[in-house]
mmCIF file with all atom_site columns, C-alpha atoms in Angstrom:
data_model
loop_
_atom_site.group_PDB
_atom_site.id
_atom_site.type_symbol
_atom_site.label_atom_id
_atom_site.label_alt_id
_atom_site.label_comp_id
_atom_site.label_asym_id
_atom_site.label_entity_id
_atom_site.label_seq_id
_atom_site.pdbx_PDB_ins_code
_atom_site.Cartn_x
_atom_site.Cartn_y
_atom_site.Cartn_z
_atom_site.occupancy
_atom_site.B_iso_or_equiv
_atom_site.pdbx_formal_charge
_atom_site.auth_seq_id
_atom_site.auth_comp_id
_atom_site.auth_asym_id
_atom_site.auth_atom_id
_atom_site.pdbx_PDB_model_num
ATOM 1   C CA . MET A 1 1   ? 9.793   -23.512 -3.401  1.00 53.00 ? 1   MET A CA 1
ATOM 2   C CA . THR A 1 2   ? 7.112   -20.830 -3.641  1.00 77.00 ? 2   THR A CA 1
ATOM 3   C CA . GLY A 1 3   ? 5.716   -19.514 -0.386  1.00 94.00 ? 3   GLY A CA 1
ATOM 4   C CA . LYS A 1 4   ? 2.020   -19.377 0.404   1.00 96.00 ? 4   LYS A CA 1
ATOM 5   C CA . ILE A 1 5   ? 1.752   -15.605 -0.079  1.00 97.00 ? 5   ILE A CA 1
ATOM 6   C CA . GLU A 1 6   ? 3.549   -15.775 -3.426  1.00 96.00 ? 6   GLU A CA 1
ATOM 7   C CA . ALA A 1 7   ? 1.221   -18.637 -4.393  1.00 96.00 ? 7   ALA A CA 1
ATOM 8   C CA . ARG A 1 8   ? -1.774  -16.506 -3.409  1.00 97.00 ? 8   ARG A CA 1
ATOM 9   C CA . LEU A 1 9   ? -0.488  -13.616 -5.533  1.00 98.00 ? 9   LEU A CA 1
ATOM 10  C CA . THR A 1 10  ? -0.129  -15.990 -8.494  1.00 97.00 ? 10  THR A CA 1
ATOM 11  C CA . GLU A 1 11  ? -3.622  -17.378 -7.894  1.00 97.00 ? 11  GLU A CA 1
ATOM 12  C CA . LEU A 1 12  ? -4.987  -13.820 -7.978  1.00 97.00 ? 12  LEU A CA 1
ATOM 13  C CA . GLY A 1 13  ? -3.020  -13.011 -11.144 1.00 97.00 ? 13  GLY A CA 1
ATOM 14  C CA . ILE A 1 14  ? -1.005  -10.336 -9.331  1.00 97.00 ? 14  ILE A CA 1
ATOM 15  C CA . THR A 1 15  ? 2.618   -9.586  -10.127 1.00 95.00 ? 15  THR A CA 1
ATOM 16  C CA . LEU A 1 16  ? 4.329   -7.311  -7.643  1.00 96.00 ? 16  LEU A CA 1
ATOM 17  C CA . PRO A 1 17  ? 6.272   -4.390  -9.080  1.00 96.00 ? 17  PRO A CA 1
ATOM 18  C CA . ASP A 1 18  ? 9.912   -3.946  -8.180  1.00 94.00 ? 18  ASP A CA 1
ATOM 19  C CA . ALA A 1 19  ? 10.236  -2.223  -4.818  1.00 94.00 ? 19  ALA A CA 1
ATOM 20  C CA . PRO A 1 20  ? 10.428  1.479   -5.737  1.00 89.00 ? 20  PRO A CA 1
ATOM 21  C CA . ALA A 1 21  ? 13.652  3.281   -4.896  1.00 91.00 ? 21  ALA A CA 1
ATOM 22  C CA . PRO A 1 22  ? 13.414  6.340   -2.629  1.00 91.00 ? 22  PRO A CA 1
ATOM 23  C CA . ALA A 1 23  ? 13.012  9.645   -4.473  1.00 86.00 ? 23  ALA A CA 1
ATOM 24  C CA . ALA A 1 24  ? 14.840  11.741  -1.861  1.00 92.00 ? 24  ALA A CA 1
ATOM 25  C CA . ASN A 1 25  ? 16.956  11.484  1.297   1.00 96.00 ? 25  ASN A CA 1
ATOM 26  C CA . TYR A 1 26  ? 15.119  8.663   3.108   1.00 96.00 ? 26  TYR A CA 1
ATOM 27  C CA . VAL A 1 27  ? 15.063  4.881   3.115   1.00 97.00 ? 27  VAL A CA 1
ATOM 28  C CA . PRO A 1 28  ? 12.177  2.740   1.812   1.00 97.00 ? 28  PRO A CA 1
ATOM 29  C CA . PHE A 1 29  ? 11.726  0.945   5.138   1.00 98.00 ? 29  PHE A CA 1
ATOM 30  C CA . VAL A 1 30  ? 13.081  0.781   8.666   1.00 98.00 ? 30  VAL A CA 1
ATOM 31  C CA . GLN A 1 31  ? 12.901  -2.300  10.869  1.00 98.00 ? 31  GLN A CA 1
ATOM 32  C CA . VAL A 1 32  ? 12.562  -1.808  14.634  1.00 98.00 ? 32  VAL A CA 1
ATOM 33  C CA . GLY A 1 33  ? 12.288  -5.113  16.467  1.00 98.00 ? 33  GLY A CA 1
ATOM 34  C CA . ASP A 1 34  ? 9.705   -7.178  14.609  1.00 98.00 ? 34  ASP A CA 1
ATOM 35  C CA . LEU A 1 35  ? 8.017   -4.142  13.037  1.00 98.00 ? 35  LEU A CA 1
ATOM 36  C CA . VAL A 1 36  ? 8.834   -2.838  9.564   1.00 98.00 ? 36  VAL A CA 1
ATOM 37  C CA . HIS A 1 37  ? 7.799   0.756   8.889   1.00 98.00 ? 37  HIS A CA 1
ATOM 38  C CA . ILE A 1 38  ? 7.428   1.302   5.148   1.00 98.00 ? 38  ILE A CA 1
ATOM 39  C CA . SER A 1 39  ? 7.710   4.800   3.721   1.00 98.00 ? 39  SER A CA 1
ATOM 40  C CA . GLY A 1 40  ? 4.747   6.202   1.818   1.00 98.00 ? 40  GLY A CA 1
ATOM 41  C CA . GLN A 1 41  ? 4.236   4.612   -1.576  1.00 98.00 ? 41  GLN A CA 1
ATOM 42  C CA . ILE A 1 42  ? 2.679   6.816   -4.242  1.00 98.00 ? 42  ILE A CA 1
ATOM 43  C CA . SER A 1 43  ? 0.102   5.757   -6.793  1.00 98.00 ? 43  SER A CA 1
ATOM 44  C CA . SER A 1 44  ? 1.680   4.483   -9.993  1.00 97.00 ? 44  SER A CA 1
ATOM 45  C CA . ASP A 1 45  ? 1.230   1.683   -12.472 1.00 96.00 ? 45  ASP A CA 1
ATOM 46  C CA . GLU A 1 46  ? 3.013   0.332   -15.538 1.00 94.00 ? 46  GLU A CA 1
ATOM 47  C CA . ASN A 1 47  ? 2.137   3.590   -17.378 1.00 96.00 ? 47  ASN A CA 1
ATOM 48  C CA . GLY A 1 48  ? 3.663   5.873   -14.741 1.00 97.00 ? 48  GLY A CA 1
ATOM 49  C CA . LEU A 1 49  ? 2.216   8.031   -11.992 1.00 98.00 ? 49  LEU A CA 1
ATOM 50  C CA . ILE A 1 50  ? -1.510  7.996   -11.273 1.00 98.00 ? 50  ILE A CA 1
ATOM 51  C CA . THR A 1 51  ? -2.221  11.668  -10.765 1.00 98.00 ? 51  THR A CA 1
ATOM 52  C CA . GLY A 1 52  ? -5.259  13.801  -10.088 1.00 98.00 ? 52  GLY A CA 1
ATOM 53  C CA . LYS A 1 53  ? -7.480  15.143  -7.364  1.00 98.00 ? 53  LYS A CA 1
ATOM 54  C CA . LEU A 1 54  ? -10.392 13.122  -6.019  1.00 98.00 ? 54  LEU A CA 1
ATOM 55  C CA . GLY A 1 55  ? -13.602 15.104  -6.317  1.00 98.00 ? 55  GLY A CA 1
ATOM 56  C CA . ALA A 1 56  ? -12.317 16.996  -9.361  1.00 98.00 ? 56  ALA A CA 1
ATOM 57  C CA . ASP A 1 57  ? -10.308 14.804  -11.757 1.00 96.00 ? 57  ASP A CA 1
ATOM 58  C CA . LEU A 1 58  ? -10.989 11.306  -10.414 1.00 98.00 ? 58  LEU A CA 1
ATOM 59  C CA . ASP A 1 59  ? -13.984 9.477   -8.973  1.00 98.00 ? 59  ASP A CA 1
ATOM 60  C CA . THR A 1 60  ? -13.929 7.222   -5.924  1.00 98.00 ? 60  THR A CA 1
ATOM 61  C CA . ALA A 1 61  ? -13.494 4.022   -7.966  1.00 98.00 ? 61  ALA A CA 1
ATOM 62  C CA . ALA A 1 62  ? -10.439 5.440   -9.763  1.00 98.00 ? 62  ALA A CA 1
ATOM 63  C CA . GLY A 1 63  ? -9.044  6.521   -6.402  1.00 98.00 ? 63  GLY A CA 1
ATOM 64  C CA . ALA A 1 64  ? -9.569  3.036   -4.963  1.00 98.00 ? 64  ALA A CA 1
ATOM 65  C CA . ALA A 1 65  ? -7.730  1.552   -7.969  1.00 98.00 ? 65  ALA A CA 1
ATOM 66  C CA . ALA A 1 66  ? -4.854  3.985   -7.332  1.00 98.00 ? 66  ALA A CA 1
ATOM 67  C CA . ALA A 1 67  ? -4.798  2.950   -3.652  1.00 98.00 ? 67  ALA A CA 1
ATOM 68  C CA . SER A 1 68  ? -4.649  -0.691  -4.702  1.00 98.00 ? 68  SER A CA 1
ATOM 69  C CA . ARG A 1 69  ? -1.527  0.110   -6.730  1.00 98.00 ? 69  ARG A CA 1
ATOM 70  C CA . CYS A 1 70  ? 0.005   1.711   -3.616  1.00 98.00 ? 70  CYS A CA 1
ATOM 71  C CA . ALA A 1 71  ? -0.706  -1.541  -1.761  1.00 98.00 ? 71  ALA A CA 1
ATOM 72  C CA . LEU A 1 72  ? 1.222   -3.520  -4.391  1.00 98.00 ? 72  LEU A CA 1
ATOM 73  C CA . SER A 1 73  ? 4.235   -1.252  -3.848  1.00 98.00 ? 73  SER A CA 1
ATOM 74  C CA . LEU A 1 74  ? 3.877   -1.677  -0.077  1.00 98.00 ? 74  LEU A CA 1
ATOM 75  C CA . LEU A 1 75  ? 3.918   -5.467  -0.511  1.00 98.00 ? 75  LEU A CA 1
ATOM 76  C CA . ALA A 1 76  ? 6.976   -5.157  -2.777  1.00 98.00 ? 76  ALA A CA 1
ATOM 77  C CA . GLN A 1 77  ? 8.749   -3.146  -0.068  1.00 98.00 ? 77  GLN A CA 1
ATOM 78  C CA . ALA A 1 78  ? 7.686   -5.682  2.584   1.00 98.00 ? 78  ALA A CA 1
ATOM 79  C CA . LYS A 1 79  ? 9.125   -8.439  0.404   1.00 98.00 ? 79  LYS A CA 1
ATOM 80  C CA . ALA A 1 80  ? 12.426  -6.546  0.150   1.00 98.00 ? 80  ALA A CA 1
ATOM 81  C CA . ALA A 1 81  ? 12.443  -6.000  3.921   1.00 98.00 ? 81  ALA A CA 1
ATOM 82  C CA . CYS A 1 82  ? 11.891  -9.743  4.423   1.00 97.00 ? 82  CYS A CA 1
ATOM 83  C CA . GLY A 1 83  ? 14.799  -10.739 2.183   1.00 96.00 ? 83  GLY A CA 1
ATOM 84  C CA . GLY A 1 84  ? 12.436  -11.848 -0.583  1.00 97.00 ? 84  GLY A CA 1
ATOM 85  C CA . ASP A 1 85  ? 10.271  -14.101 1.618   1.00 97.00 ? 85  ASP A CA 1
ATOM 86  C CA . LEU A 1 86  ? 6.774   -12.650 2.110   1.00 97.00 ? 86  LEU A CA 1
ATOM 87  C CA . ASP A 1 87  ? 5.903   -15.611 4.326   1.00 97.00 ? 87  ASP A CA 1
ATOM 88  C CA . ARG A 1 88  ? 7.895   -13.821 7.041   1.00 98.00 ? 88  ARG A CA 1
ATOM 89  C CA . VAL A 1 89  ? 4.993   -11.351 7.277   1.00 98.00 ? 89  VAL A CA 1
ATOM 90  C CA . VAL A 1 90  ? 3.069   -12.070 10.473  1.00 98.00 ? 90  VAL A CA 1
ATOM 91  C CA . ARG A 1 91  ? 0.481   -9.369  9.880   1.00 98.00 ? 91  ARG A CA 1
ATOM 92  C CA . LEU A 1 92  ? -0.197  -5.945  8.508   1.00 98.00 ? 92  LEU A CA 1
ATOM 93  C CA . VAL A 1 93  ? -0.457  -3.736  11.594  1.00 98.00 ? 93  VAL A CA 1
ATOM 94  C CA . LYS A 1 94  ? -1.491  -0.359  10.143  1.00 98.00 ? 94  LYS A CA 1
ATOM 95  C CA . LEU A 1 95  ? -2.057  1.590   6.954   1.00 98.00 ? 95  LEU A CA 1
ATOM 96  C CA . VAL A 1 96  ? -2.093  5.382   6.757   1.00 98.00 ? 96  VAL A CA 1
ATOM 97  C CA . GLY A 1 97  ? -3.624  6.665   3.515   1.00 98.00 ? 97  GLY A CA 1
ATOM 98  C CA . PHE A 1 98  ? -3.415  10.191  2.150   1.00 98.00 ? 98  PHE A CA 1
ATOM 99  C CA . VAL A 1 99  ? -5.897  11.118  -0.570  1.00 98.00 ? 99  VAL A CA 1
ATOM 100 C CA . ASN A 1 100 ? -5.318  14.130  -2.828  1.00 98.00 ? 100 ASN A CA 1
ATOM 101 C CA . SER A 1 101 ? -8.838  15.553  -2.721  1.00 98.00 ? 101 SER A CA 1
ATOM 102 C CA . THR A 1 102 ? -10.978 18.641  -2.943  1.00 98.00 ? 102 THR A CA 1
ATOM 103 C CA . ALA A 1 103 ? -12.172 20.312  0.244   1.00 97.00 ? 103 ALA A CA 1
ATOM 104 C CA . ASP A 1 104 ? -15.696 18.909  -0.177  1.00 97.00 ? 104 ASP A CA 1
ATOM 105 C CA . PHE A 1 105 ? -14.670 15.305  -1.031  1.00 98.00 ? 105 PHE A CA 1
ATOM 106 C CA . THR A 1 106 ? -15.558 12.993  1.881   1.00 98.00 ? 106 THR A CA 1
ATOM 107 C CA . GLU A 1 107 ? -14.984 9.473   0.549   1.00 98.00 ? 107 GLU A CA 1
ATOM 108 C CA . GLN A 1 108 ? -11.340 9.087   1.605   1.00 98.00 ? 108 GLN A CA 1
ATOM 109 C CA . PRO A 1 109 ? -12.169 5.839   3.468   1.00 98.00 ? 109 PRO A CA 1
ATOM 110 C CA . LYS A 1 110 ? -13.704 4.347   0.305   1.00 98.00 ? 110 LYS A CA 1
ATOM 111 C CA . VAL A 1 111 ? -10.592 5.311   -1.658  1.00 98.00 ? 111 VAL A CA 1
ATOM 112 C CA . VAL A 1 112 ? -8.200  3.720   0.867   1.00 98.00 ? 112 VAL A CA 1
ATOM 113 C CA . ASN A 1 113 ? -10.418 0.610   0.859   1.00 98.00 ? 113 ASN A CA 1
ATOM 114 C CA . GLY A 1 114 ? -8.692  -0.158  -2.439  1.00 98.00 ? 114 GLY A CA 1
ATOM 115 C CA . ALA A 1 115 ? -5.513  -0.865  -0.466  1.00 98.00 ? 115 ALA A CA 1
ATOM 116 C CA . SER A 1 116 ? -7.209  -2.457  2.540   1.00 98.00 ? 116 SER A CA 1
ATOM 117 C CA . ASP A 1 117 ? -9.237  -4.849  0.394   1.00 98.00 ? 117 ASP A CA 1
ATOM 118 C CA . LEU A 1 118 ? -6.163  -5.945  -1.560  1.00 98.00 ? 118 LEU A CA 1
ATOM 119 C CA . MET A 1 119 ? -4.197  -6.603  1.636   1.00 98.00 ? 119 MET A CA 1
ATOM 120 C CA . VAL A 1 120 ? -6.958  -8.829  3.032   1.00 98.00 ? 120 VAL A CA 1
ATOM 121 C CA . GLU A 1 121 ? -7.350  -10.579 -0.317  1.00 98.00 ? 121 GLU A CA 1
ATOM 122 C CA . VAL A 1 122 ? -3.624  -11.375 -0.422  1.00 98.00 ? 122 VAL A CA 1
ATOM 123 C CA . LEU A 1 123 ? -2.814  -11.905 3.277   1.00 98.00 ? 123 LEU A CA 1
ATOM 124 C CA . GLY A 1 124 ? -6.154  -13.191 4.592   1.00 98.00 ? 124 GLY A CA 1
ATOM 125 C CA . ASP A 1 125 ? -6.769  -12.440 8.272   1.00 97.00 ? 125 ASP A CA 1
ATOM 126 C CA . ALA A 1 126 ? -3.134  -11.320 8.608   1.00 98.00 ? 126 ALA A CA 1
ATOM 127 C CA . GLY A 1 127 ? -4.070  -8.458  6.283   1.00 98.00 ? 127 GLY A CA 1
ATOM 128 C CA . ARG A 1 128 ? -6.693  -7.000  8.648   1.00 98.00 ? 128 ARG A CA 1
ATOM 129 C CA . HIS A 1 129 ? -5.256  -3.816  10.085  1.00 98.00 ? 129 HIS A CA 1
ATOM 130 C CA . ALA A 1 130 ? -5.747  -0.537  11.898  1.00 98.00 ? 130 ALA A CA 1
ATOM 131 C CA . ARG A 1 131 ? -6.041  2.386   9.496   1.00 98.00 ? 131 ARG A CA 1
ATOM 132 C CA . SER A 1 132 ? -6.282  6.111   8.915   1.00 98.00 ? 132 SER A CA 1
ATOM 133 C CA . ALA A 1 133 ? -7.621  7.674   5.711   1.00 98.00 ? 133 ALA A CA 1
ATOM 134 C CA . VAL A 1 134 ? -7.157  11.427  5.442   1.00 98.00 ? 134 VAL A CA 1
ATOM 135 C CA . SER A 1 135 ? -7.485  14.171  2.878   1.00 98.00 ? 135 SER A CA 1
ATOM 136 C CA . ALA A 1 136 ? -4.534  16.140  1.574   1.00 98.00 ? 136 ALA A CA 1
ATOM 137 C CA . ALA A 1 137 ? -4.710  19.388  -0.366  1.00 97.00 ? 137 ALA A CA 1
ATOM 138 C CA . SER A 1 138 ? -1.883  18.111  -2.532  1.00 97.00 ? 138 SER A CA 1
ATOM 139 C CA . LEU A 1 139 ? 0.509   15.160  -2.714  1.00 98.00 ? 139 LEU A CA 1
ATOM 140 C CA . PRO A 1 140 ? 4.020   14.780  -4.194  1.00 96.00 ? 140 PRO A CA 1
ATOM 141 C CA . LEU A 1 141 ? 4.152   15.015  -7.992  1.00 97.00 ? 141 LEU A CA 1
ATOM 142 C CA . GLY A 1 142 ? 0.366   15.470  -8.070  1.00 98.00 ? 142 GLY A CA 1
ATOM 143 C CA . VAL A 1 143 ? -0.329  11.795  -7.320  1.00 98.00 ? 143 VAL A CA 1
ATOM 144 C CA . ALA A 1 144 ? -3.832  10.764  -6.313  1.00 98.00 ? 144 ALA A CA 1
ATOM 145 C CA . VAL A 1 145 ? -2.911  8.614   -3.305  1.00 98.00 ? 145 VAL A CA 1
ATOM 146 C CA . GLU A 1 146 ? 0.033   7.927   -0.992  1.00 98.00 ? 146 GLU A CA 1
ATOM 147 C CA . ILE A 1 147 ? -0.036  5.128   1.603   1.00 98.00 ? 147 ILE A CA 1
ATOM 148 C CA . GLU A 1 148 ? 2.433   4.066   4.282   1.00 98.00 ? 148 GLU A CA 1
ATOM 149 C CA . ALA A 1 149 ? 2.361   0.837   6.279   1.00 98.00 ? 149 ALA A CA 1
ATOM 150 C CA . ILE A 1 150 ? 3.615   -0.998  9.325   1.00 98.00 ? 150 ILE A CA 1
ATOM 151 C CA . PHE A 1 151 ? 4.095   -4.768  9.065   1.00 98.00 ? 151 PHE A CA 1
ATOM 152 C CA . GLN A 1 152 ? 4.988   -7.236  11.804  1.00 98.00 ? 152 GLN A CA 1
ATOM 153 C CA . ILE A 1 153 ? 7.488   -9.799  10.535  1.00 98.00 ? 153 ILE A CA 1
ATOM 154 C CA . GLN A 1 154 ? 9.265   -12.840 11.945  1.00 96.00 ? 154 GLN A CA 1
#
């Protein structure tokens, strides 16, 4: 039987990627009580890494699309943390978004909206969350966006 979140993903035409494996000496998520802390997920799609600096190489819309891809990886990690059952997600508690941007770029919140909007679209009210959206002078491998998350699960 398909759960309601999986059904919502199908309705939206969204296929989650495989949960990315860690690239260094860390784990993809840690559960403490009913909270799952998911390590930062970098912007990538079926063609590979989404790289570039907002305000120089990419515009805000491209950054928001990259953030949306981070959100898909966060959901894939949440699914892995929940033993494959996304319906165990009670709510998304917090997102922290890092945007690779020039010193004068100020639309980090609009970029991270790409992830926030997707979470609400998929999870409904359970996807409404606290959030930080900050600039970074550089991100790993030159990616445009990296986002970490905290989910409450049952």
